[in-house]
Coordinates of C-alpha atoms in Angstrom, one line a residue:
Chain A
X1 CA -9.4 13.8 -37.3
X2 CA -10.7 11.8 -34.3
X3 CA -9.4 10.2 -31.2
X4 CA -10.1 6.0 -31.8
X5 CA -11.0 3.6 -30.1
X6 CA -8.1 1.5 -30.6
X7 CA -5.7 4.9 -29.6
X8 CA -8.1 5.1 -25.9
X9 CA -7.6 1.0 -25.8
X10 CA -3.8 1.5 -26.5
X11 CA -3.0 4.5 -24.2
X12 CA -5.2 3.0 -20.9
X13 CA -3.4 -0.1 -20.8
X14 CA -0.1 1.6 -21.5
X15 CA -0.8 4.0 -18.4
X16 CA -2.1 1.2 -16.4
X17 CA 1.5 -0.5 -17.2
X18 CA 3.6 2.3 -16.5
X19 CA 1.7 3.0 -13.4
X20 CA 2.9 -0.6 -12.4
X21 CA 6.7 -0.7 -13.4
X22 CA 7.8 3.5 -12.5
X23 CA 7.2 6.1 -9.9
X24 CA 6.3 9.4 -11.1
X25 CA 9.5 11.8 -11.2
X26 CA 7.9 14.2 -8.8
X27 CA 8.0 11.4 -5.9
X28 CA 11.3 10.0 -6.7
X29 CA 12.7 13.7 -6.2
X30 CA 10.4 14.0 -3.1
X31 CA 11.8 10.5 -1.7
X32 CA 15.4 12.0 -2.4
X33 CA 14.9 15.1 -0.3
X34 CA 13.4 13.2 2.7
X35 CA 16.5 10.7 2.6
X36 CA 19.0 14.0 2.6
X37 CA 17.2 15.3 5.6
X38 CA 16.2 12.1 7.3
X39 CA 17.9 11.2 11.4
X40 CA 16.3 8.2 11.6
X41 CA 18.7 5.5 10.8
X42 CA 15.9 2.9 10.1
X43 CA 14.0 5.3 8.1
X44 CA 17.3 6.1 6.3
X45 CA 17.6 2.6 5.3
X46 CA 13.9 2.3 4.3
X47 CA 14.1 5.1 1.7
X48 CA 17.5 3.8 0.4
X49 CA 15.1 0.1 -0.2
X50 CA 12.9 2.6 -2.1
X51 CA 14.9 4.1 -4.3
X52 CA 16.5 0.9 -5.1
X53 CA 13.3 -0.7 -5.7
X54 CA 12.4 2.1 -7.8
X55 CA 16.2 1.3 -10.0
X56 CA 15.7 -2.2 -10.0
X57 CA 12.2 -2.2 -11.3
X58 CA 13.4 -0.2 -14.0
X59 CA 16.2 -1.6 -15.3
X60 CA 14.4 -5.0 -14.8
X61 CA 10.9 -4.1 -16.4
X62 CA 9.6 -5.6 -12.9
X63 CA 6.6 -4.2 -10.6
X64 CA 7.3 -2.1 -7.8
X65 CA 4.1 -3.7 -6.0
X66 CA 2.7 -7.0 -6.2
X67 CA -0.9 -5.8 -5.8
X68 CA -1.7 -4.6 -9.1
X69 CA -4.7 -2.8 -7.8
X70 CA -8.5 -1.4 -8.2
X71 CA -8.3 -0.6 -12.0
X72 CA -9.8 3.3 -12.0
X73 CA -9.3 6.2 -14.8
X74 CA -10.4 9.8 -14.7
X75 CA -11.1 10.7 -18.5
X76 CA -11.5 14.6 -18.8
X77 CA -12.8 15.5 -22.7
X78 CA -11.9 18.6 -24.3
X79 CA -15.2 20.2 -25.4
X80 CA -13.6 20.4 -28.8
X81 CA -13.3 16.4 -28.9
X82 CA -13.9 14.2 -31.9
X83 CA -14.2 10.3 -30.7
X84 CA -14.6 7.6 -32.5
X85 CA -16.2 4.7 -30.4
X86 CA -17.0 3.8 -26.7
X87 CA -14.4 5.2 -24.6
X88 CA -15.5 3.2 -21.4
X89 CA -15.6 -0.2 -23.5
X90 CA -11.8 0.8 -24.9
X91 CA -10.9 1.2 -21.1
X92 CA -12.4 -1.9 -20.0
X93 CA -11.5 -4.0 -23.0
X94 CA -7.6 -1.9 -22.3
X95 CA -7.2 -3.9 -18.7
X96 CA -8.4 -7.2 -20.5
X97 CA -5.5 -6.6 -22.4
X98 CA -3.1 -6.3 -20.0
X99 CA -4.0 -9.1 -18.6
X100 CA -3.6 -11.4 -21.4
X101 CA -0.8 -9.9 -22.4
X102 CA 1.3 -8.0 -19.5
X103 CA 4.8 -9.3 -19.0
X104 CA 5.5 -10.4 -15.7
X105 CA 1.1 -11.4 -15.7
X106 CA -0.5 -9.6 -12.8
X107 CA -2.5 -11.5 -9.9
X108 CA -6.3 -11.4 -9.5
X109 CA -7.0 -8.5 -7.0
X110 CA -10.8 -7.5 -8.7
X111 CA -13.1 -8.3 -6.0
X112 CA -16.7 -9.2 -5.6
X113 CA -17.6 -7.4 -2.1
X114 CA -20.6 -9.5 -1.6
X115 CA -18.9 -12.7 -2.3
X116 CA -15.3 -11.6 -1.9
X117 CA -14.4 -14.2 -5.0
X118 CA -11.5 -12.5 -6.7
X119 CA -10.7 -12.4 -10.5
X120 CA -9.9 -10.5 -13.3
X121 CA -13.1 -8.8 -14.0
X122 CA -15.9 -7.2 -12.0
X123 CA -19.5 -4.9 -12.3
X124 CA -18.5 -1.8 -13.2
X125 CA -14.2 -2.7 -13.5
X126 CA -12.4 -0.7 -14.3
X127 CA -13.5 2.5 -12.9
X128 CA -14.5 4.9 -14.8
X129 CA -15.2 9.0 -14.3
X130 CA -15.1 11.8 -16.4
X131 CA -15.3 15.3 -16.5
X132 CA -14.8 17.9 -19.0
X133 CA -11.9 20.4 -20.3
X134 CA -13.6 23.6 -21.7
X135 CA -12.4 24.6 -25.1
X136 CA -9.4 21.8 -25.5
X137 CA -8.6 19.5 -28.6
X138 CA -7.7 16.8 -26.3
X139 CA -8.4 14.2 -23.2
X140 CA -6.5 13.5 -20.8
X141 CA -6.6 10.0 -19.4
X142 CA -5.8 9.3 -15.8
X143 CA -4.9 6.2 -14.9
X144 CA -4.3 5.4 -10.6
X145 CA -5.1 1.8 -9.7
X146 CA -5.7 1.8 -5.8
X147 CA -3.8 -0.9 -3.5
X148 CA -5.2 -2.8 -0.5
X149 CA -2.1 -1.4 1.4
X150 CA -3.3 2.1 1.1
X151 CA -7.0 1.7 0.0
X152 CA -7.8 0.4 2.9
X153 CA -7.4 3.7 5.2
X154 CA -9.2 6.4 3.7
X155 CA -12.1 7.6 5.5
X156 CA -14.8 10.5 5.2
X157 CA -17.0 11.6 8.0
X158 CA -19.5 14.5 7.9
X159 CA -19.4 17.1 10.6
X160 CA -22.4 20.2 11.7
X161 CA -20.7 23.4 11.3
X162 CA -17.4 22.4 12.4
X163 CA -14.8 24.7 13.3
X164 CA -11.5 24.7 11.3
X165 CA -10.0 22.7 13.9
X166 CA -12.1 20.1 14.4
X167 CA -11.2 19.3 10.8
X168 CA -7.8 19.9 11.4
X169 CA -8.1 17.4 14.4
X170 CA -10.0 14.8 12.3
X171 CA -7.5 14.4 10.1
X172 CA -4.3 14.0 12.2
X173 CA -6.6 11.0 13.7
X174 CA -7.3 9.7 10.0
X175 CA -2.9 9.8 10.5
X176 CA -3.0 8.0 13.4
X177 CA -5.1 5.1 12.7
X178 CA -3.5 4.8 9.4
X179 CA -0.2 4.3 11.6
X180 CA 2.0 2.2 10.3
X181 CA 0.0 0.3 7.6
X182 CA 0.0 2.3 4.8
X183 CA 3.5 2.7 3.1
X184 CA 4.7 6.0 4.6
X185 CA 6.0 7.9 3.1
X186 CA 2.6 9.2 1.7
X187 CA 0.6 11.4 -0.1
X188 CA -2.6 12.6 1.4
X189 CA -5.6 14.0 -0.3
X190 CA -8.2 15.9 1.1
X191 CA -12.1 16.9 0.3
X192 CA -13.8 19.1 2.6
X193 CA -17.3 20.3 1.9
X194 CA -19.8 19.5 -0.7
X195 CA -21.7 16.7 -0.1
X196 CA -20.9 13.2 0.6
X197 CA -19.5 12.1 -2.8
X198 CA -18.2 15.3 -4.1
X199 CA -15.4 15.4 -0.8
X200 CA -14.4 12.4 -2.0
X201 CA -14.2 13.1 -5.5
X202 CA -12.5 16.3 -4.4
X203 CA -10.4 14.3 -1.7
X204 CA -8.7 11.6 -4.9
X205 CA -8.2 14.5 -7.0
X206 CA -6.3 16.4 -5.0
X207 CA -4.0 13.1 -4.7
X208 CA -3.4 13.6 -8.2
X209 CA -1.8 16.6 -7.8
X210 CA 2.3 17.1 -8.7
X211 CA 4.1 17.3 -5.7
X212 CA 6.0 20.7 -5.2
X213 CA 3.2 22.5 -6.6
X214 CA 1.9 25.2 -4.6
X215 CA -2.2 25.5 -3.8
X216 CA -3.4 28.4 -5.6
X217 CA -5.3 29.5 -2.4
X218 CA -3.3 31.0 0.1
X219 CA -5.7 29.8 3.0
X220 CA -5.4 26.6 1.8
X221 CA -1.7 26.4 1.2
X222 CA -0.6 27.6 4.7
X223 CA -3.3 24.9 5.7
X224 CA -1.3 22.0 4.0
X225 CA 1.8 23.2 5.1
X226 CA 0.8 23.6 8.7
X227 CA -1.1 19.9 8.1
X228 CA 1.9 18.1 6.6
X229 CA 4.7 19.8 9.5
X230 CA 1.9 17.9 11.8
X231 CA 1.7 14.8 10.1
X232 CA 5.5 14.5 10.2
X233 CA 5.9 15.6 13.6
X234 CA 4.1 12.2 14.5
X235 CA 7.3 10.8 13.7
X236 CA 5.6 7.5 12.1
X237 CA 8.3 7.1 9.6
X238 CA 9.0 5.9 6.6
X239 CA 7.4 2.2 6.6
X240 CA 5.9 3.3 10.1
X241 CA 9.4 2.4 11.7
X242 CA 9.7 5.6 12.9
X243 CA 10.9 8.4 11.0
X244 CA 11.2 12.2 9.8
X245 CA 8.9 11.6 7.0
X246 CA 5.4 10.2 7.5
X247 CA 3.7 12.1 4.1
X248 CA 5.5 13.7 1.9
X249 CA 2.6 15.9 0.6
X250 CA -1.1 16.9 1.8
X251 CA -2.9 18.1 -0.6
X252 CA -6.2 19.9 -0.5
X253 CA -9.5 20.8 -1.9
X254 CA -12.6 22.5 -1.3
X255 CA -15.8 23.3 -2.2
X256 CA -18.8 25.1 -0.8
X257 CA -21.5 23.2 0.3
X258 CA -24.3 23.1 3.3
X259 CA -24.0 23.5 6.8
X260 CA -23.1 19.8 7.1
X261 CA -19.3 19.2 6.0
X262 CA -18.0 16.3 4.6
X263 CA -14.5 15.8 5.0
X264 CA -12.6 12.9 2.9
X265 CA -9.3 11.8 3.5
X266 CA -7.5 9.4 1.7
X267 CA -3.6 8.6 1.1
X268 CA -1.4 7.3 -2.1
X269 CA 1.3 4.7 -0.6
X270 CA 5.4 5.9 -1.7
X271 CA 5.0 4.8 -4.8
X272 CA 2.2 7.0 -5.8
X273 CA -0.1 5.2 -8.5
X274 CA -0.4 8.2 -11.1
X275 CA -0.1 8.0 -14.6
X276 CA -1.6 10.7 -17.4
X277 CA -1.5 11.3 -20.8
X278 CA -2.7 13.7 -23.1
X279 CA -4.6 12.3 -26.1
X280 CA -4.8 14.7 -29.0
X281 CA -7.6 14.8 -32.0
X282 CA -5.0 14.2 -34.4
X283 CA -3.9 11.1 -32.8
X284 CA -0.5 12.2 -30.9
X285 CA -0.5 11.1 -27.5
X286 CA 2.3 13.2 -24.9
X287 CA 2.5 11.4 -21.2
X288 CA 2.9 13.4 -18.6
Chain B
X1 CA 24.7 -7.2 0.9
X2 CA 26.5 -7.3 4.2
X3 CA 27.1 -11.0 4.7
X4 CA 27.4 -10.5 8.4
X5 CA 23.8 -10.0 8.5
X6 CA 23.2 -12.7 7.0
X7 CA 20.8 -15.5 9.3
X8 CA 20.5 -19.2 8.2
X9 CA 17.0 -20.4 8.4
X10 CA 15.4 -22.2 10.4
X11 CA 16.3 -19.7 13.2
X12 CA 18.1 -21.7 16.5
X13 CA 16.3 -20.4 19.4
X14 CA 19.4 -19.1 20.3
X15 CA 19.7 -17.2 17.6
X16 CA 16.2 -15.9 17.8
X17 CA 16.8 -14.7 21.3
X18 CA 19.9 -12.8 20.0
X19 CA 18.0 -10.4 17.8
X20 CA 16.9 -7.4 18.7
X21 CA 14.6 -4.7 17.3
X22 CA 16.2 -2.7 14.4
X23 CA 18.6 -5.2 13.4
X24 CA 19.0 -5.6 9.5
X25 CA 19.3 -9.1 8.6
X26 CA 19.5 -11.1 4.8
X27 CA 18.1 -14.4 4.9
X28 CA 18.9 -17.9 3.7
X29 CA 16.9 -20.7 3.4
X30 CA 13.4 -22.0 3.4
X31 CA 10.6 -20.3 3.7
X32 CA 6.8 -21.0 4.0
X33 CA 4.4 -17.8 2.1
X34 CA 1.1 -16.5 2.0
X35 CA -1.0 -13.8 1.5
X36 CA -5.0 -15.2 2.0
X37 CA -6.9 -14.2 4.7
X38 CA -8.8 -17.7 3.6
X39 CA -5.4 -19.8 4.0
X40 CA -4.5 -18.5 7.9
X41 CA -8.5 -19.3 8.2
X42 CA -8.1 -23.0 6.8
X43 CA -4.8 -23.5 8.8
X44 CA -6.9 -22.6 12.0
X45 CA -9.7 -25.0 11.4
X46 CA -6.4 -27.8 10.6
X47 CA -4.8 -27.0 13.9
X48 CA -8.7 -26.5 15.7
X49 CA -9.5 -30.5 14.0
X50 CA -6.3 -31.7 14.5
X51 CA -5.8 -32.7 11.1
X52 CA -2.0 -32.5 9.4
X53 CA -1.1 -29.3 7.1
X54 CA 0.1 -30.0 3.6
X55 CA 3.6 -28.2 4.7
X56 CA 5.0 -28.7 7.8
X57 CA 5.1 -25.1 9.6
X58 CA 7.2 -26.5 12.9
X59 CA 9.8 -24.5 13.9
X60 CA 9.1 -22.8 10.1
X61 CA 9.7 -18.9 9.0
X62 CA 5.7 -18.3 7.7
X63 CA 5.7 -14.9 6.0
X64 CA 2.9 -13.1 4.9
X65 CA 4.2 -12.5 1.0
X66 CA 2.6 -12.4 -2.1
X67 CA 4.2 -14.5 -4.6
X68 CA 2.8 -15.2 -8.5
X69 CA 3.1 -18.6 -9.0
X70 CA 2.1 -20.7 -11.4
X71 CA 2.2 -24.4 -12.9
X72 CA 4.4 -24.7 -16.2
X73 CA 4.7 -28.8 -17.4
X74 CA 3.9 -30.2 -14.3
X75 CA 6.1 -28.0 -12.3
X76 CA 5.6 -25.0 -9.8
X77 CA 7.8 -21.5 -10.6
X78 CA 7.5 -18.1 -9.1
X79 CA 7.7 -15.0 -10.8
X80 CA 8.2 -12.3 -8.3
X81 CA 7.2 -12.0 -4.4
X82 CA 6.4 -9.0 -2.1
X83 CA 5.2 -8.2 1.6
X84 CA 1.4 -7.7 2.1
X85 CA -0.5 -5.7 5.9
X86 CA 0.3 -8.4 8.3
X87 CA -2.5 -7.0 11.0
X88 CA -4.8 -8.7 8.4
X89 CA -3.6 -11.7 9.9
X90 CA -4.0 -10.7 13.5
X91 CA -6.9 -12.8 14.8
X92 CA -5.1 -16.0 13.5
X93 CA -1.8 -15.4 14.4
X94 CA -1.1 -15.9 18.2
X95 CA -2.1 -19.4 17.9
X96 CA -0.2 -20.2 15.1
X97 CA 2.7 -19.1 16.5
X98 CA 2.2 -20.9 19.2
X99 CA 1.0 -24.3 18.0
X100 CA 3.9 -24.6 15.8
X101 CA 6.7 -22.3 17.5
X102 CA 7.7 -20.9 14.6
X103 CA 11.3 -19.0 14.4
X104 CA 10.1 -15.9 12.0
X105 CA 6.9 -14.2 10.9
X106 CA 6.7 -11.5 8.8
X107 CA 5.5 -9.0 6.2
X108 CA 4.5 -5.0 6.6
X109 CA 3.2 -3.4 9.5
X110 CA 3.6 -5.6 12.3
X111 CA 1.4 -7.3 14.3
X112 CA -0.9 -6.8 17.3
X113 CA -0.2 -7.2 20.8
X114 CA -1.4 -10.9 21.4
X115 CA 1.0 -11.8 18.6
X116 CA 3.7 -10.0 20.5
X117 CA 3.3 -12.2 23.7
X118 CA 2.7 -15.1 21.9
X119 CA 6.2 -14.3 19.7
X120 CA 8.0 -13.9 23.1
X121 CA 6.2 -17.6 24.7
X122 CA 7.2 -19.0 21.1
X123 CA 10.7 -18.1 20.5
X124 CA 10.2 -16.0 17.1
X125 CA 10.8 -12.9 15.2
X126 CA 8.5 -10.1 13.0
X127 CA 10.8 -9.7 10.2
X128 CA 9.7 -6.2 8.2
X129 CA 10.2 -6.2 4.3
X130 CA 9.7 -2.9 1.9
X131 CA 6.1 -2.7 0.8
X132 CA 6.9 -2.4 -3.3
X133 CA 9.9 -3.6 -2.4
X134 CA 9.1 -6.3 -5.0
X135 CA 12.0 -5.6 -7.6
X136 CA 14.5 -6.5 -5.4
X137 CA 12.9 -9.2 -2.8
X138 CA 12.5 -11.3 -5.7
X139 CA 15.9 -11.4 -7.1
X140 CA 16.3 -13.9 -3.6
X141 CA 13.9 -17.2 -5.3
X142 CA 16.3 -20.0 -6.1
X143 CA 14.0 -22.6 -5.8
X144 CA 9.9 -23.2 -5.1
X145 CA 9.7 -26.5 -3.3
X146 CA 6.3 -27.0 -3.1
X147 CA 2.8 -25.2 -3.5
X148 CA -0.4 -26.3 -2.2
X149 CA -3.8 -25.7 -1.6
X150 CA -4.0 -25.0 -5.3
X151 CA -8.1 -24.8 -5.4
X152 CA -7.2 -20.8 -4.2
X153 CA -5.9 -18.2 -6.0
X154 CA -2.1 -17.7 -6.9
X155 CA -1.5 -15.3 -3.7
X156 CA -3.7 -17.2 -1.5
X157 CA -1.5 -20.8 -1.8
X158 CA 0.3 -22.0 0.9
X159 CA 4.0 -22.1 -0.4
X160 CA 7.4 -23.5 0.4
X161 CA 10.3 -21.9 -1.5
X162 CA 14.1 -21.7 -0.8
X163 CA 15.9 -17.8 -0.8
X164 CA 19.2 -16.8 -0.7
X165 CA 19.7 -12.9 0.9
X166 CA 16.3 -11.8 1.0
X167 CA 15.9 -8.9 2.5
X168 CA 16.7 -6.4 3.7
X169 CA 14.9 -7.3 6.5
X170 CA 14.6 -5.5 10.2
X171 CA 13.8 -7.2 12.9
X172 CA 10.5 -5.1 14.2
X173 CA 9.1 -7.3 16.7
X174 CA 11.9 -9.6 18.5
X175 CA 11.4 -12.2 21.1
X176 CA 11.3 -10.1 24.2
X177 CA 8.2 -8.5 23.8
X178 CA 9.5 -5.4 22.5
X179 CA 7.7 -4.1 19.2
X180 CA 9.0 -1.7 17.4
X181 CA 5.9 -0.5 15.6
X182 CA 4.3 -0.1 19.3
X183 CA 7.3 2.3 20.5
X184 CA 6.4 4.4 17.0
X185 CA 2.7 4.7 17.7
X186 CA 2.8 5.3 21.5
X187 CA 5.2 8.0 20.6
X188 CA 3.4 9.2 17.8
X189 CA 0.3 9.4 20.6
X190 CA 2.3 11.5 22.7
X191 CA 2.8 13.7 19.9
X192 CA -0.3 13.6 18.5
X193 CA -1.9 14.9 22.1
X194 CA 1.0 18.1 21.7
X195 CA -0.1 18.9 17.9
X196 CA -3.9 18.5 18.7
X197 CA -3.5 20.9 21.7
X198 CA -1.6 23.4 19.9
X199 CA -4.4 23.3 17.2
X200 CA -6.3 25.4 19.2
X201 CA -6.1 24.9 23.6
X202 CA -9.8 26.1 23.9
X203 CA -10.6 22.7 21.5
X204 CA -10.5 19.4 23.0
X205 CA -11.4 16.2 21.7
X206 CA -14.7 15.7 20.7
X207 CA -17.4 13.5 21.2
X208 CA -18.8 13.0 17.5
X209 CA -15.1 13.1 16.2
X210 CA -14.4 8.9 15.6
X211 CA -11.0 8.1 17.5
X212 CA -9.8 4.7 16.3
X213 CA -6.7 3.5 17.1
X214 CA -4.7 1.6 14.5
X215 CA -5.1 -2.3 14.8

């Protein structure tokens, strides 16, 4: 049996839906814990507004957000794949779709840079990358359509031979000029080494990353620990009104690279923009 | 919703004045929303020309929201409505405020400093609202009284619309000059210097590492 085209069509716009209406689990539980902890009365009330956005949005079938976003998917293909079809046209011709047909319709947030006309289509919209799963029967399909709010503040710069602090320090300023303006509390991703568009392919899929999961390297783990204890020791808040929570996560990745170090940063606003879904060869499809 | 909270729009000035920073307030009344760096850019060529706006902003609460609106037989409705970065709008701002003393502004993230001062000259509030706090901002539209500047885009329109309890609100920025999105970030400073020396004390900042300070 093979994977369809109709089946990719299907299951992007789907994501792209759900991605628009829920917050992954993970967060909610996350967003929980911080309100239990929180001293900040302020911040207390902003994540009370957050989980009640997160009730009423789905009890109403609403959006959280009304910036619908940069369409972009990560497709990763099982080596033992059967497809049927162009999976980039399913994608594409998945958010016209939605479009059309999405109940309540979503605004025109695709944007020529050059011109800055907005619509629903653009070159190379959605955005699609893929990478491979050795040995599986099945793709997954990532679906995480960036925001202005939080789009806007990601950066990468590209160091000589810096030491471990420098990075360190670069990041908590990455924090600080973020502020207030991104939705705190958020998710930060981070890609260090490489080259310049491997940190930042590195940086977004370490955004993608279930929260409470633990780094698999040690160095790195007590790095994001030590990184996110910083980050919330800014006190920025919850909303940026000040607060106990800034990020609830920082994830990290790394790869070798040259002498010259690339380190990308970028953030996922509270209600983290994540959906995935396992598509099988014989058609079953499990969302996770 | 607590109905002591509650504020009756347009603002008095004496009510203005009463506000402080990190007061939660509901709202009701009428409201003027936008979200298009190209509509605060056309209401500073009106005011620069001296020509009328379609909506009269005096004394008006001019949030930055996103609303989806549309035109059904000839007659406007909103579907939902939401807070977009206000420090978008910073360069336009002051003298908006100004020209037309308005009683609120609003959105996410506050405002910069000449908006500040020009909040205190002006009489008027920064009124904060949940980023994706859509769901439940929206359930406040009882009526859209009038859209215009229709040639832009739905979030881009310059429109007038009457709400009952929207909010939560909190009052960030009040009309003494105090900002409470300024208190945060020269306290996050201050704490930023501490983690950054603690890093490592032999490391201090350096030259090729960009500082920028948020807008």
């Amino acid at each position: 049996m093979s994977i369809t085209y109709d089946l990719i069509k299907s299951t992007s716009k789907e994501l792209y839906e759900r991605s628009l209406k829920s917050v992954p689990e993970d967060t909610i539980e996350a967003l929980q814990k911080s309100l239990a902890t929180e001293t900040n009365e302020i911040a207390k009330e902003n994540l009370k507004m957050m989980l009640k956005s997160v009730k009423t949005a789905e009890q109403g079938g609403c959006f959280l957000c009304a910036d619908s976003g940069i369409p972009q998917y990560l497709v990763k293909m099982g080596t033992r794949l059967s497809i049927e079809g162009d999976i980039k046209k399913a994608i594409t011709d998945g958010f016209d779709e939605l479009v059309k047909t999405i109940n309540p319709p979503i605004l025109e947030h695709v944007t020529n840079p050059l011109t800055l006309e907005r619509s629903y289509k653009g070159k190379d919209v959605p955005i699609v990358d893929f990478d491979l799963i050795y040995d599986a029967d099945y793709m997954e399909l990532i679906c995480s359509p960036k925001g202005l709010g939080s789009g806007q503040w990601a950066d990468l710069h590209i160091f000589s031979f810096p030491p471990l602090e420098t990075i360190e320090q670069y990041i908590m300023e990455c924090v600080m000029r973020a502020g207030s303006q991104h939705c705190p509390p958020v998710i930060i991703g981070i890609g260090i080494g490489g080259t310049f568009d491997y940190a930042a392919k590195m940086a977004k899929e370490a955004l993608l990353r279930p929260l409470g999961t633990q780094n698999p390297d040690p160095f790195l783990a007590q790095m994001e620990e030590r990184l996110l204890k910083n980050v919330n020791e800014t006190g920025i808040g919850a909303m940026g009104t000040g607060g106990d929570t800034t990020a609830l996560a920082v994830h990290i990745n790394y790869s070798a690279g040259h002498g010259f170090t690339p380190v990308a940063v970028c953030f996922n606003c509270w209600i983290n923009r994540r959906m995935s879904a396992k598509v099988f060869n014989d058609g079953s499809i499990e969302y996770f | 919703m607590n109905e002591q909270n509650t504020v009756k729009l347009p603002l008095t000035k004496d009510r203005v004045r009463n506000l402080k920073i990190g007061d939660i307030v509901y709202l009701d009344g009428e409201i003027v929303i936008t979200a298009g760096l190209p509509t605060f850019k056309r209401i500073a060529d009106f005011i620069k020309n001296g020509e009328q706006l379609p909506i009269d902003l005096n004394n008006a609460a001019l949030l930055h929201l996103v609303s989806y609106n549309r035109e059904i037989n000839g007659k406007f409705e909103i579907l939902y409505l939401n807070p977009t970065t206000s420090t978008r709008f910073n360069d336009y701002m002051p003298t908006i405020i100004k020209t037309f003393h308005l009683c609120a502004v609003g959105g996410k993230g506050g405002l910069g400093m000449e908006s500040v001062k020009a909040m205190r000259e002006a009489g008027c509030v920064y009124l904060s609202f949940l980023g994706a706090g859509s769901p439940f901002l929206s359930l406040s539209i009882r009526e859209v009284m009038s859209v215009s500047w229709n040639d832009l885009i739905a979030q881009y329109r310059l429109v007038k619309l009457r709400v009952e309890g929207l909010g939560p609100a909190i009052v960030s920025i009040d009309s003494h000059g105090n900002s409470l999105y300024e208190n945060v970030m020269l306290n996050a400073e201050k704490n930023f210097t501490r983690i950054i020396d603690n890093l490592n004390p032999k490391i201090r900042r350096l030259e090729d590492v960009r500082l920028r300070n948020s807008p």
